[in-house]
Short mmCIF file of C-alpha atoms and ligand atoms in Angstrom, two decimals:
data_model
loop_
_atom_site.label_atom_id
_atom_site.label_comp_id
_atom_site.label_asym_id
_atom_site.label_seq_id
_atom_site.Cartn_x
_atom_site.Cartn_y
_atom_site.Cartn_z
CA UNK A 107 8.56 -7.38 23.05
CA UNK A 108 5.92 -9.97 23.99
CA UNK A 109 4.42 -12.46 21.60
CA UNK A 110 0.97 -11.37 20.39
CA UNK A 111 -0.12 -14.34 18.25
CA UNK A 112 1.00 -17.97 18.51
CA UNK A 113 0.78 -18.57 14.78
CA UNK A 114 0.51 -16.03 11.96
CA UNK A 115 -0.21 -17.08 8.36
CA UNK A 116 0.82 -14.76 5.53
CA UNK A 117 -1.10 -15.33 2.29
CA UNK A 118 0.89 -13.84 -0.58
CA UNK A 119 4.61 -13.24 -0.04
CA UNK A 120 5.40 -9.93 -1.69
CA UNK A 121 6.75 -6.62 -0.42
CA UNK A 122 4.20 -6.14 2.36
CA UNK A 123 4.14 -9.75 3.63
CA UNK A 124 7.92 -10.10 3.57
CA UNK A 125 8.37 -6.78 5.40
CA UNK A 126 5.83 -7.96 7.94
CA UNK A 127 7.64 -11.29 8.40
CA UNK A 128 10.94 -9.47 9.04
CA UNK A 129 9.27 -6.97 11.37
CA UNK A 130 7.40 -9.61 13.41
CA UNK A 131 10.46 -11.78 13.70
CA UNK A 132 12.71 -8.91 14.78
CA UNK A 133 10.29 -7.99 17.55
CA UNK A 134 9.33 -11.56 18.52
CA UNK A 135 5.61 -10.90 17.97
CA UNK A 136 4.62 -14.32 16.60
CA UNK A 137 5.37 -17.82 17.87
CA UNK A 138 5.43 -19.18 14.33
CA UNK A 139 5.21 -17.42 10.97
CA UNK A 140 3.77 -19.55 8.18
CA UNK A 141 3.54 -18.36 4.58
CA UNK A 142 2.23 -19.31 1.18
CA UNK A 143 2.10 -17.76 -2.28
CA UNK A 144 0.39 -18.54 -5.55
CA UNK A 145 3.45 -19.61 -7.55
CA UNK A 146 5.95 -22.34 -6.77
CA UNK A 147 8.67 -19.88 -7.76
CA UNK A 148 7.75 -17.42 -5.00
CA UNK A 149 7.36 -20.22 -2.44
CA UNK A 150 10.80 -21.58 -3.39
CA UNK A 151 12.38 -18.14 -3.08
CA UNK A 152 10.76 -17.67 0.33
CA UNK A 153 12.13 -21.05 1.46
CA UNK A 154 15.57 -20.24 0.10
CA UNK A 155 15.84 -16.95 1.99
CA UNK A 156 14.22 -18.37 5.16
CA UNK A 157 11.49 -15.73 5.08
CA UNK A 158 9.06 -17.67 7.30
CA UNK A 159 9.37 -20.54 9.75
CA UNK A 160 7.37 -22.69 7.36
CA UNK A 161 6.21 -22.30 3.73
CA UNK A 162 3.12 -24.29 2.71
CA UNK A 163 2.06 -25.25 -0.79
CA UNK A 164 -1.64 -24.56 -0.22
CA UNK A 165 -3.55 -21.80 1.54
CA UNK A 166 -5.63 -24.38 3.46
CA UNK A 167 -2.45 -25.83 4.94
CA UNK A 168 -1.09 -22.36 5.74
CA UNK A 169 -4.14 -21.08 7.63
CA UNK A 170 -4.67 -24.32 9.60
CA UNK A 171 -4.49 -23.49 13.34
CA UNK A 172 -3.36 -19.92 12.61
CA UNK A 173 -4.49 -17.30 15.16
CA UNK A 174 -3.99 -14.53 12.65
CA UNK A 175 -4.31 -14.75 8.86
CA UNK A 176 -3.03 -11.79 6.84
CA UNK A 177 -4.18 -11.49 3.22
CA UNK A 178 -1.27 -9.86 1.36
CA UNK A 179 -2.44 -10.35 -2.23
CA UNK A 180 -3.58 -7.75 -4.78
CA UNK A 181 -7.01 -6.26 -4.06
CA UNK A 182 -8.57 -8.06 -7.05
CA UNK A 183 -7.46 -11.46 -5.68
CA UNK A 184 -8.95 -11.02 -2.18
CA UNK A 185 -12.30 -12.56 -3.12
CA UNK A 186 -10.83 -15.82 -4.44
CA UNK A 187 -8.36 -16.13 -1.57
CA UNK A 188 -11.07 -15.50 1.07
CA UNK A 189 -13.17 -18.23 -0.51
CA UNK A 190 -10.22 -20.63 -0.39
CA UNK A 191 -9.21 -20.00 3.22
CA UNK A 192 -12.73 -19.95 4.71
CA UNK A 193 -13.25 -23.70 5.27
CA UNK A 194 -9.79 -24.13 6.84
CA UNK A 195 -9.90 -21.26 9.37
CA UNK A 196 -9.63 -22.00 13.07
CA UNK A 197 -12.59 -20.90 15.23
CA UNK A 198 -11.75 -17.64 16.99
CA UNK A 199 -9.01 -16.74 14.51
CA UNK A 200 -8.61 -13.18 13.23
CA UNK A 201 -8.40 -12.44 9.50
CA UNK A 202 -6.96 -9.16 8.29
CA UNK A 203 -5.85 -7.84 4.91
CA UNK A 204 -3.40 -5.16 3.84
CA UNK A 205 -5.20 -4.07 0.66
CA UNK A 206 -4.85 -0.45 -0.45
CA UNK A 207 -8.63 -0.13 -0.89
CA UNK A 208 -11.00 -0.96 1.94
CA UNK A 209 -14.71 -0.85 0.96
CA UNK A 210 -14.27 -3.21 -2.02
CA UNK A 211 -12.07 -5.59 -0.02
CA UNK A 212 -14.60 -5.76 2.83
CA UNK A 213 -17.34 -6.55 0.32
CA UNK A 214 -15.18 -9.19 -1.35
CA UNK A 215 -13.94 -10.93 1.80
CA UNK A 216 -16.55 -10.67 4.55
CA UNK A 217 -19.33 -12.74 2.93
CA UNK A 218 -17.02 -15.76 2.67
CA UNK A 219 -15.80 -15.79 6.27
CA UNK A 220 -17.48 -18.00 8.87
CA UNK A 221 -19.21 -16.29 11.81
CA UNK A 222 -16.72 -17.66 14.31
CA UNK A 223 -13.74 -15.65 13.02
CA UNK A 224 -12.98 -11.95 13.45
CA UNK A 225 -12.37 -9.79 10.40
CA UNK A 226 -10.31 -6.64 11.00
CA UNK A 227 -9.26 -4.97 7.71
CA UNK A 228 -6.06 -2.90 7.76
CA UNK A 229 -3.89 -0.88 5.43
CA UNK A 230 -0.23 0.03 5.91
CA UNK A 231 0.43 3.45 4.41
CA UNK A 232 3.96 2.45 3.53
CA UNK A 233 5.49 0.90 0.48
CA UNK A 234 8.07 1.05 -2.25
CA UNK A 235 7.94 0.42 -5.97
CA UNK A 236 9.54 -3.02 -5.46
CA UNK A 237 7.66 -6.33 -5.31
CA UNK A 238 8.20 -9.94 -4.34
CA UNK A 239 9.56 -11.90 -1.37
CA UNK A 240 13.08 -10.45 -1.59
CA UNK A 241 11.92 -6.83 -1.50
CA UNK A 242 10.80 -6.69 2.15
CA UNK A 243 12.66 -5.09 5.03
CA UNK A 244 11.78 -4.82 8.73
CA UNK A 245 11.96 -1.01 8.79
CA UNK A 246 9.27 -0.46 6.13
CA UNK A 247 6.53 0.27 8.67
CA UNK A 248 8.58 2.25 11.18
CA UNK A 249 6.87 5.53 12.02
CA UNK A 250 4.39 4.94 9.15
CA UNK A 251 0.64 4.78 9.59
CA UNK A 252 -1.21 1.49 9.75
CA UNK A 253 -4.90 2.29 9.24
CA UNK A 254 -7.39 -0.08 10.85
CA UNK A 255 -10.89 -0.22 9.41
CA UNK A 256 -13.02 -2.29 11.80
CA UNK A 257 -16.19 -3.74 10.29
CA UNK A 258 -19.50 -3.23 12.05
CA UNK A 259 -19.80 -5.37 15.16
CA UNK A 260 -16.07 -6.16 15.30
CA UNK A 261 -15.00 -7.53 18.64
CA UNK A 262 -12.98 -4.81 20.44
CA UNK A 263 -10.42 -7.31 21.78
CA UNK A 264 -9.66 -8.62 18.28
CA UNK A 265 -9.19 -5.04 17.04
CA UNK A 266 -6.97 -4.11 20.01
CA UNK A 267 -4.84 -7.17 19.47
CA UNK A 268 -4.14 -6.47 15.84
CA UNK A 269 -3.43 -2.85 16.67
CA UNK A 270 -0.81 -4.07 19.16
CA UNK A 271 0.79 -6.13 16.37
CA UNK A 272 1.06 -3.17 13.98
CA UNK A 273 2.48 -1.03 16.78
CA UNK A 274 4.91 -3.85 17.56
CA UNK A 275 6.36 -3.68 14.04
CA UNK A 276 6.95 0.03 14.55
CA UNK A 277 3.86 1.61 12.97
CA UNK A 278 1.56 4.34 14.23
CA UNK A 279 -2.10 3.34 14.09
CA UNK A 280 -5.42 5.05 13.46
CA UNK A 281 -8.95 3.72 13.06
CA UNK A 282 -11.12 4.84 10.20
CA UNK A 283 -14.35 4.14 8.37
CA UNK A 284 -13.92 2.35 4.99
CA UNK A 285 -15.42 5.08 2.76
CA UNK A 286 -13.42 7.79 4.46
CA UNK A 287 -10.28 5.68 4.08
CA UNK A 288 -10.89 5.25 0.35
CA UNK A 289 -11.40 8.97 -0.21
CA UNK A 290 -8.33 9.98 1.81
CA UNK A 291 -6.17 7.45 0.00
CA UNK A 292 -7.53 8.56 -3.38
CA UNK A 293 -6.09 12.00 -2.59
CA UNK A 294 -2.82 10.97 -0.99
CA UNK A 295 -1.89 7.92 -3.02
CA UNK A 296 -4.19 6.71 -5.80
CA UNK A 297 -4.62 9.90 -7.86
CA UNK A 298 -0.89 10.83 -7.49
CA UNK A 299 0.05 7.39 -8.83
CA UNK A 300 -2.24 7.83 -11.84
CA UNK A 301 -0.77 11.26 -12.51
CA UNK A 302 2.76 9.82 -12.32
CA UNK A 303 1.83 6.98 -14.69
CA UNK A 304 0.38 9.52 -17.12
CA UNK A 305 3.34 11.89 -16.96
CA UNK A 306 5.80 9.09 -17.63
CA UNK A 307 3.59 7.86 -20.48
CA UNK A 308 3.56 11.34 -22.03
CA UNK A 309 7.35 11.61 -21.71
CA UNK A 310 7.74 8.17 -23.25
CA UNK A 311 5.75 9.27 -26.30
CA UNK A 312 7.94 12.36 -26.49
CA UNK A 313 11.17 10.41 -26.15
CA UNK A 314 10.37 8.60 -29.36
CA UNK A 315 10.44 11.99 -31.03
CA UNK A 316 13.45 13.38 -29.25
CA UNK A 317 15.55 10.22 -29.22
CA UNK A 318 15.96 9.58 -25.48
CA UNK A 319 16.52 13.17 -24.43
CA UNK A 320 13.80 12.62 -21.85
CA UNK A 321 15.86 9.92 -20.17
CA UNK A 322 19.24 11.59 -20.58
CA UNK A 323 18.19 14.94 -19.20
CA UNK A 324 15.54 13.79 -16.76
CA UNK A 325 15.35 16.24 -13.88
CA UNK A 326 14.60 15.35 -10.27
CA UNK A 327 10.85 15.94 -10.61
CA UNK A 328 10.52 13.59 -13.55
CA UNK A 329 12.77 10.98 -11.95
CA UNK A 330 10.45 10.88 -8.93
CA UNK A 331 7.51 10.33 -11.27
CA UNK A 332 9.35 7.41 -12.90
CA UNK A 333 9.96 5.82 -9.50
CA UNK A 334 6.26 5.96 -8.66
CA UNK A 335 5.30 4.82 -12.17
CA UNK A 336 7.51 1.73 -11.71
CA UNK A 337 5.06 0.39 -9.09
CA UNK A 338 3.51 -3.02 -9.59
CA UNK A 339 1.06 -2.97 -12.54
CA UNK A 340 -1.28 -5.64 -11.10
CA UNK A 341 -1.54 -3.97 -7.72
CA UNK A 342 -2.30 -0.58 -9.24
CA UNK A 343 -4.73 -1.87 -11.84
CA UNK A 344 -6.68 -3.41 -8.96
CA UNK A 345 -6.54 -0.22 -6.86
CA UNK A 346 -8.15 1.83 -9.63
CA UNK A 347 -10.74 -0.79 -10.52
CA UNK A 348 -11.73 -1.05 -6.86
CA UNK A 349 -11.59 2.58 -5.76
CA UNK A 350 -13.32 3.90 -8.81
CA UNK A 351 -15.64 6.55 -7.38
CA UNK A 352 -13.22 8.25 -5.01
CA UNK A 353 -10.42 8.26 -7.58
CA UNK A 354 -12.68 9.71 -10.28
CA UNK A 355 -13.90 12.38 -7.83
CA UNK A 356 -10.32 13.46 -7.06
CA UNK A 357 -9.22 13.30 -10.70
CA UNK A 358 -12.17 15.53 -11.61
CA UNK A 359 -11.00 18.12 -9.10
CA UNK A 360 -7.42 17.70 -10.29
CA UNK A 361 -8.42 18.38 -13.88
CA UNK A 362 -10.28 21.53 -12.86
CA UNK A 363 -7.24 22.82 -10.99
CA UNK A 364 -4.99 21.95 -13.90
CA UNK A 365 -7.16 24.04 -16.22
CA UNK A 366 -7.03 26.95 -13.77
CA UNK A 367 -3.21 26.85 -13.75
CA UNK A 368 -3.10 26.33 -17.51
CA UNK A 369 -5.16 29.48 -17.93
CA UNK A 370 -2.92 31.41 -15.51
CA UNK A 371 0.10 30.42 -17.61
CA UNK A 372 -1.65 31.40 -20.84
CA UNK A 373 -2.68 34.77 -19.40
CA UNK A 374 0.73 35.36 -17.84
CA UNK A 375 -0.85 35.61 -14.37
CA UNK A 376 2.37 35.27 -12.35
CA UNK A 377 0.74 36.36 -9.10
CA UNK A 378 -1.78 33.52 -9.26
CA UNK A 379 0.92 30.96 -9.99
CA UNK A 380 3.14 32.30 -7.20
CA UNK A 381 0.30 32.23 -4.67
CA UNK A 382 -0.60 28.68 -5.64
CA UNK A 383 2.98 27.40 -5.36
CA UNK A 384 3.40 29.17 -1.99
CA UNK A 385 0.38 27.32 -0.68
CA UNK A 386 1.64 23.93 -1.93
CA UNK A 387 5.13 24.56 -0.55
CA UNK A 388 3.66 24.99 2.93
CA UNK A 389 2.00 21.56 2.59
CA UNK A 390 5.41 19.99 2.01
CA UNK A 391 6.68 21.75 5.15
CA UNK A 392 3.86 20.38 7.25
CA UNK A 393 4.52 16.83 5.97
CA UNK A 394 8.14 17.14 7.08
CA UNK A 395 7.12 18.64 10.43
CA UNK A 396 4.76 15.67 10.94
CA UNK A 397 7.75 13.33 10.44
CA UNK A 398 6.30 11.78 7.27
CA UNK A 399 9.29 12.63 5.09
CA UNK A 400 12.79 14.00 5.26
CA UNK A 401 13.82 17.52 4.31
CA UNK A 402 17.07 16.15 2.85
CA UNK A 403 17.65 16.84 -0.83
CA UNK A 404 16.39 14.08 -3.15
CA UNK A 405 14.32 12.71 -0.23
CA UNK A 406 17.53 11.63 1.49
CA UNK A 407 18.34 9.08 -1.20
CA UNK A 408 21.80 8.56 -2.56
CA UNK A 409 22.17 7.53 -6.23
CA UNK A 410 22.88 3.90 -5.18
CA UNK A 411 20.13 3.61 -2.60
CA UNK A 412 17.81 0.76 -3.74
CA UNK A 413 14.77 2.04 -1.84
P1 LIG B 115 3.57 -8.03 -4.36
O1 LIG B 115 4.95 -7.76 -3.85
O2 LIG B 115 3.30 -7.89 -5.81
O3 LIG B 115 3.12 -9.51 -3.90
C1 LIG B 115 1.84 -9.99 -4.12
C2 LIG B 115 1.71 -11.42 -3.63
O4 LIG B 115 0.38 -11.85 -3.91
C3 LIG B 115 2.65 -12.40 -4.32
O5 LIG B 115 3.17 -13.33 -3.41
C4 LIG B 115 1.72 -13.10 -5.33
O6 LIG B 115 2.07 -14.45 -5.54
C5 LIG B 115 0.39 -13.07 -4.62
N1 LIG B 115 -0.71 -13.08 -5.62
C6 LIG B 115 -0.84 -12.28 -6.69
N2 LIG B 115 -1.98 -12.56 -7.35
C7 LIG B 115 -2.56 -13.56 -6.70
C8 LIG B 115 -3.74 -14.29 -6.90
N3 LIG B 115 -4.56 -14.03 -7.93
N4 LIG B 115 -4.03 -15.28 -6.01
C9 LIG B 115 -3.19 -15.55 -4.98
N5 LIG B 115 -2.06 -14.87 -4.74
C10 LIG B 115 -1.75 -13.90 -5.59
O7 LIG B 115 2.48 -7.13 -3.62
P2 LIG B 115 2.57 -6.17 -2.35
O8 LIG B 115 3.20 -4.89 -2.77
O9 LIG B 115 3.12 -6.91 -1.19
O10 LIG B 115 1.02 -5.86 -2.16
C11 LIG B 115 0.17 -6.77 -1.47
C12 LIG B 115 -1.08 -6.02 -1.00
O11 LIG B 115 -0.67 -4.93 -0.19
C13 LIG B 115 -1.94 -5.42 -2.12
O12 LIG B 115 -3.29 -5.62 -1.83
C14 LIG B 115 -1.61 -3.94 -2.10
O13 LIG B 115 -2.72 -3.17 -2.48
C15 LIG B 115 -1.27 -3.73 -0.63
N6 LIG B 115 -0.32 -2.63 -0.36
C16 LIG B 115 0.78 -2.48 -1.13
C17 LIG B 115 1.65 -1.41 -0.89
C18 LIG B 115 2.88 -1.20 -1.75
O14 LIG B 115 3.41 -0.09 -1.80
N7 LIG B 115 3.37 -2.19 -2.45
C19 LIG B 115 1.42 -0.55 0.18
C20 LIG B 115 0.28 -0.76 0.99
C21 LIG B 115 -0.59 -1.81 0.70
P3 LIG B 115 3.16 -14.86 -6.67
O15 LIG B 115 4.43 -14.17 -6.30
O16 LIG B 115 3.24 -16.32 -6.52
O17 LIG B 115 2.59 -14.39 -7.97
#
């Protein structure tokens, strides 16, 4: 594959940045990959495992002469990081972010950036419940969607170029408006995470009563909830604080549906329950047909699979 950027700077070196570094390196998409993270511990780990070509101690040093700067920090930290990088950016550089929320990130980042750089927000719809520089792997983005949310007046060439990078690391791409993105993701990711967090919290309260039966006898459905509910607390706190309206809208609808099913159970309305579950089962089928998941039992995982 051909090189797309001479120098790429990764700000934040967690799951997404480290997967990106592996993916770009595997495909030869960047001449040099430079990285930095907030803590000395993360920077040292990144150096130890050779994650990037160069690890810098400051963001100003990392973004110097970079053609592409990728903000891979929690959504709530984007504002501070944008402020820090702004004076050190090269004219003509492109800045992108991988935040799970788009409207709030655009509002936090764009005002700080100088006029002579391009801002092209993005969001990889791929992840795991693991964090940190050791958690990344080159295959994370393969056949997953990378959503690109161009801001008004974005230069088409800058958008095309970043799209080529995401395709180069194996992703499929789509372009979307920020508000639409936030609503779609509230349905497909944010509300489901909140529901998983809640379910695990409820079970935890119960386990105090039943002395660990919840853990010992946890069935596949509950185990999948615990995997989701093990996701990074900082990242998810920031997602909910920054995608408030869309998440509340979806949770409102969820609660209404829950009451409908609750009533069907109370009234013994088996037909209603059966119809509902038939409809949801067909959604699972269409996700598999679209290649977004595997039909294998337990999502294709073996008990020792770390992902
Ligand atoms: P992560 O593994 O937790 O890593 C986050 C990185 O950001 C770390 O290197 C951390 O530095 C740095 N950081 C944290 N707070 C910071 C602050 N206040 N200032 C500067 N740097 C800070 O996170 P991730 O999973 O890669 O997520 C990164 C971004 O991708 C988030 O915006 C998230 O919404 C988005 N995203 C995540 C997923 C997912 O499934 N994980 C999927 C799609 C998009 P230290 O290690 O030094 O603390």
